[in-house]
Amino acid sequence: MNKGNHLIVDIHNQAFDVLVDDKKLLETIVNAANEVGANIINQSRYHFGHNSSPGCTAFVMLDESHVSVHTYADDGKMALDVFTCGATSCERILRSICRQLNIKEEDVVARHVPRF
Protein backbone atom coordinates (compact mmCIF):
# COMPACT_ATOMS: atom_id res chain seq x y z
CA MET A 1 0.00 0.00 0.00
CA ASN A 2 1.20 3.52 -0.80
CA LYS A 3 1.85 6.07 1.88
CA GLY A 4 0.50 8.81 -0.38
CA ASN A 5 -1.53 9.47 -3.49
CA HIS A 6 -1.14 12.41 -5.82
CA LEU A 7 -3.66 13.60 -8.39
CA ILE A 8 -2.41 16.04 -11.01
CA VAL A 9 -5.49 17.42 -12.75
CA ASP A 10 -6.04 19.64 -15.78
CA ILE A 11 -9.55 21.06 -16.11
CA HIS A 12 -10.73 22.71 -19.33
CA ASN A 13 -13.71 24.75 -20.60
CA GLN A 14 -14.39 26.66 -17.38
CA ALA A 15 -16.13 30.02 -17.04
CA PHE A 16 -13.95 33.11 -16.80
CA ASP A 17 -15.85 34.44 -13.76
CA VAL A 18 -15.16 31.25 -11.78
CA LEU A 19 -11.49 31.22 -12.75
CA VAL A 20 -10.87 34.74 -11.41
CA ASP A 21 -12.80 34.22 -8.14
CA ASP A 22 -10.03 33.35 -5.68
CA LYS A 23 -12.43 33.53 -2.72
CA LYS A 24 -14.87 31.02 -4.24
CA LEU A 25 -12.08 28.66 -5.29
CA LEU A 26 -10.52 28.71 -1.82
CA GLU A 27 -13.94 28.06 -0.24
CA THR A 28 -14.42 25.17 -2.67
CA ILE A 29 -11.16 23.40 -1.83
CA VAL A 30 -11.65 24.05 1.91
CA ASN A 31 -15.14 22.50 1.69
CA ALA A 32 -13.76 19.52 -0.22
CA ALA A 33 -11.03 18.93 2.36
CA ASN A 34 -13.55 19.22 5.20
CA GLU A 35 -15.95 16.79 3.50
CA VAL A 36 -13.36 14.01 3.56
CA GLY A 37 -12.26 14.77 7.12
CA ALA A 38 -8.85 16.19 6.23
CA ASN A 39 -7.10 18.36 8.82
CA ILE A 40 -6.55 21.89 7.50
CA ILE A 41 -3.40 23.56 8.82
CA ASN A 42 -3.37 26.75 6.74
CA GLN A 43 -4.95 28.33 3.67
CA SER A 44 -4.18 31.12 1.27
CA ARG A 45 -5.45 32.68 -1.96
CA TYR A 46 -4.27 35.29 -4.43
CA HIS A 47 -5.98 37.08 -7.33
CA PHE A 48 -3.51 37.76 -10.14
CA GLY A 49 -3.09 41.30 -11.29
CA HIS A 50 -0.33 43.66 -12.21
CA ASN A 51 1.56 42.06 -15.11
CA SER A 52 -0.05 38.62 -14.90
CA SER A 53 -2.77 37.15 -17.09
CA PRO A 54 -6.22 36.99 -15.43
CA GLY A 55 -6.61 34.19 -12.91
CA CYS A 56 -5.89 33.23 -9.35
CA THR A 57 -4.38 30.64 -7.09
CA ALA A 58 -5.62 29.03 -3.89
CA PHE A 59 -3.85 26.64 -1.54
CA VAL A 60 -4.88 24.54 1.43
CA MET A 61 -2.12 22.97 3.52
CA LEU A 62 -3.28 19.74 5.13
CA ASP A 63 -1.84 17.57 7.85
CA GLU A 64 -2.24 14.92 5.14
CA SER A 65 -0.46 17.11 2.51
CA HIS A 66 -2.18 19.74 0.27
CA VAL A 67 -4.78 20.85 -2.27
CA SER A 68 -3.96 23.66 -4.70
CA VAL A 69 -5.56 25.32 -7.69
CA HIS A 70 -4.04 27.67 -10.26
CA THR A 71 -6.17 29.18 -13.03
CA TYR A 72 -5.71 30.57 -16.52
CA ALA A 73 -8.96 32.48 -16.99
CA ASP A 74 -8.36 33.65 -20.57
CA ASP A 75 -7.88 30.02 -21.59
CA GLY A 76 -10.71 28.57 -19.47
CA LYS A 77 -8.23 26.30 -17.68
CA MET A 78 -7.59 25.24 -14.12
CA ALA A 79 -4.63 23.23 -12.81
CA LEU A 80 -5.50 21.28 -9.66
CA ASP A 81 -3.09 19.40 -7.44
CA VAL A 82 -4.37 17.03 -4.74
CA PHE A 83 -1.81 15.16 -2.66
CA THR A 84 -2.90 13.11 0.35
CA CYS A 85 -1.18 10.70 2.69
CA GLY A 86 -2.79 7.99 4.78
CA ALA A 87 -6.46 7.11 4.40
CA THR A 88 -7.58 10.52 3.09
CA SER A 89 -8.93 10.09 -0.45
CA CYS A 90 -7.64 12.49 -3.09
CA GLU A 91 -10.28 11.10 -5.49
CA ARG A 92 -13.09 12.11 -3.10
CA ILE A 93 -11.60 15.61 -2.84
CA LEU A 94 -11.56 15.87 -6.64
CA ARG A 95 -15.17 14.65 -6.90
CA SER A 96 -16.26 17.23 -4.32
CA ILE A 97 -14.53 20.07 -6.17
CA CYS A 98 -16.09 19.00 -9.47
CA ARG A 99 -19.54 18.75 -7.88
CA GLN A 100 -19.29 22.16 -6.20
CA LEU A 101 -18.13 23.89 -9.39
CA ASN A 102 -20.39 21.91 -11.77
CA ILE A 103 -17.38 20.64 -13.71
CA LYS A 104 -18.22 18.08 -16.39
CA GLU A 105 -16.33 14.78 -16.35
CA GLU A 106 -15.26 15.22 -19.98
CA ASP A 107 -13.46 18.46 -19.05
CA VAL A 108 -11.22 16.71 -16.50
CA VAL A 109 -7.88 15.04 -17.24
CA ALA A 110 -6.50 13.47 -14.05
CA ARG A 111 -3.24 11.62 -13.58
CA HIS A 112 -2.79 9.50 -10.47
CA VAL A 113 0.71 9.12 -9.07
CA PRO A 114 1.20 6.70 -6.16
CA ARG A 115 3.78 8.11 -3.74
CA PHE A 116 6.23 6.20 -1.56
mmCIF file of C-alpha atoms in Angstrom, residues 31-114:
data_model
loop_
_atom_site.group_PDB
_atom_site.id
_atom_site.type_symbol
_atom_site.label_atom_id
_atom_site.label_comp_id
_atom_site.label_asym_id
_atom_site.label_seq_id
_atom_site.Cartn_x
_atom_site.Cartn_y
_atom_site.Cartn_z
ATOM 1 C CA ASN A 31 -15.139 22.504 1.688
ATOM 2 C CA ALA A 32 -13.758 19.515 -0.221
ATOM 3 C CA ALA A 33 -11.030 18.930 2.364
ATOM 4 C CA ASN A 34 -13.548 19.217 5.200
ATOM 5 C CA GLU A 35 -15.955 16.789 3.495
ATOM 6 C CA VAL A 36 -13.359 14.012 3.559
ATOM 7 C CA GLY A 37 -12.264 14.766 7.116
ATOM 8 C CA ALA A 38 -8.849 16.191 6.232
ATOM 9 C CA ASN A 39 -7.105 18.363 8.815
ATOM 10 C CA ILE A 40 -6.549 21.894 7.498
ATOM 11 C CA ILE A 41 -3.399 23.564 8.822
ATOM 12 C CA ASN A 42 -3.373 26.751 6.744
ATOM 13 C CA GLN A 43 -4.946 28.327 3.674
ATOM 14 C CA SER A 44 -4.175 31.123 1.270
ATOM 15 C CA ARG A 45 -5.446 32.676 -1.958
ATOM 16 C CA TYR A 46 -4.267 35.294 -4.429
ATOM 17 C CA HIS A 47 -5.975 37.076 -7.327
ATOM 18 C CA PHE A 48 -3.507 37.755 -10.137
ATOM 19 C CA GLY A 49 -3.095 41.305 -11.293
ATOM 20 C CA HIS A 50 -0.326 43.662 -12.214
ATOM 21 C CA ASN A 51 1.564 42.056 -15.115
ATOM 22 C CA SER A 52 -0.054 38.616 -14.901
ATOM 23 C CA SER A 53 -2.767 37.151 -17.090
ATOM 24 C CA PRO A 54 -6.218 36.988 -15.430
ATOM 25 C CA GLY A 55 -6.607 34.193 -12.914
ATOM 26 C CA CYS A 56 -5.887 33.234 -9.354
ATOM 27 C CA THR A 57 -4.377 30.641 -7.090
ATOM 28 C CA ALA A 58 -5.619 29.029 -3.891
ATOM 29 C CA PHE A 59 -3.847 26.644 -1.545
ATOM 30 C CA VAL A 60 -4.880 24.537 1.432
ATOM 31 C CA MET A 61 -2.123 22.972 3.519
ATOM 32 C CA LEU A 62 -3.276 19.743 5.128
ATOM 33 C CA ASP A 63 -1.835 17.574 7.853
ATOM 34 C CA GLU A 64 -2.237 14.918 5.138
ATOM 35 C CA SER A 65 -0.455 17.114 2.507
ATOM 36 C CA HIS A 66 -2.178 19.738 0.275
ATOM 37 C CA VAL A 67 -4.781 20.852 -2.270
ATOM 38 C CA SER A 68 -3.958 23.655 -4.697
ATOM 39 C CA VAL A 69 -5.564 25.317 -7.691
ATOM 40 C CA HIS A 70 -4.042 27.669 -10.258
ATOM 41 C CA THR A 71 -6.169 29.180 -13.028
ATOM 42 C CA TYR A 72 -5.707 30.573 -16.518
ATOM 43 C CA ALA A 73 -8.959 32.485 -16.989
ATOM 44 C CA ASP A 74 -8.359 33.652 -20.567
ATOM 45 C CA ASP A 75 -7.884 30.022 -21.595
ATOM 46 C CA GLY A 76 -10.713 28.569 -19.470
ATOM 47 C CA LYS A 77 -8.232 26.296 -17.681
ATOM 48 C CA MET A 78 -7.590 25.239 -14.115
ATOM 49 C CA ALA A 79 -4.632 23.235 -12.807
ATOM 50 C CA LEU A 80 -5.499 21.283 -9.665
ATOM 51 C CA ASP A 81 -3.087 19.396 -7.441
ATOM 52 C CA VAL A 82 -4.375 17.032 -4.741
ATOM 53 C CA PHE A 83 -1.811 15.158 -2.657
ATOM 54 C CA THR A 84 -2.897 13.109 0.347
ATOM 55 C CA CYS A 85 -1.182 10.701 2.691
ATOM 56 C CA GLY A 86 -2.786 7.988 4.776
ATOM 57 C CA ALA A 87 -6.462 7.110 4.397
ATOM 58 C CA THR A 88 -7.583 10.520 3.089
ATOM 59 C CA SER A 89 -8.930 10.088 -0.452
ATOM 60 C CA CYS A 90 -7.641 12.486 -3.092
ATOM 61 C CA GLU A 91 -10.277 11.097 -5.488
ATOM 62 C CA ARG A 92 -13.086 12.108 -3.096
ATOM 63 C CA ILE A 93 -11.601 15.606 -2.840
ATOM 64 C CA LEU A 94 -11.557 15.872 -6.636
ATOM 65 C CA ARG A 95 -15.169 14.649 -6.901
ATOM 66 C CA SER A 96 -16.258 17.226 -4.320
ATOM 67 C CA ILE A 97 -14.527 20.068 -6.166
ATOM 68 C CA CYS A 98 -16.088 18.997 -9.470
ATOM 69 C CA ARG A 99 -19.537 18.746 -7.880
ATOM 70 C CA GLN A 100 -19.289 22.161 -6.196
ATOM 71 C CA LEU A 101 -18.132 23.892 -9.387
ATOM 72 C CA ASN A 102 -20.394 21.912 -11.772
ATOM 73 C CA ILE A 103 -17.381 20.638 -13.708
ATOM 74 C CA LYS A 104 -18.215 18.079 -16.388
ATOM 75 C CA GLU A 105 -16.333 14.783 -16.354
ATOM 76 C CA GLU A 106 -15.259 15.222 -19.984
ATOM 77 C CA ASP A 107 -13.461 18.464 -19.051
ATOM 78 C CA VAL A 108 -11.216 16.711 -16.496
ATOM 79 C CA VAL A 109 -7.881 15.041 -17.236
ATOM 80 C CA ALA A 110 -6.502 13.467 -14.054
ATOM 81 C CA ARG A 111 -3.237 11.620 -13.585
ATOM 82 C CA HIS A 112 -2.793 9.495 -10.470
ATOM 83 C CA VAL A 113 0.708 9.124 -9.073
ATOM 84 C CA PRO A 114 1.199 6.700 -6.161
#
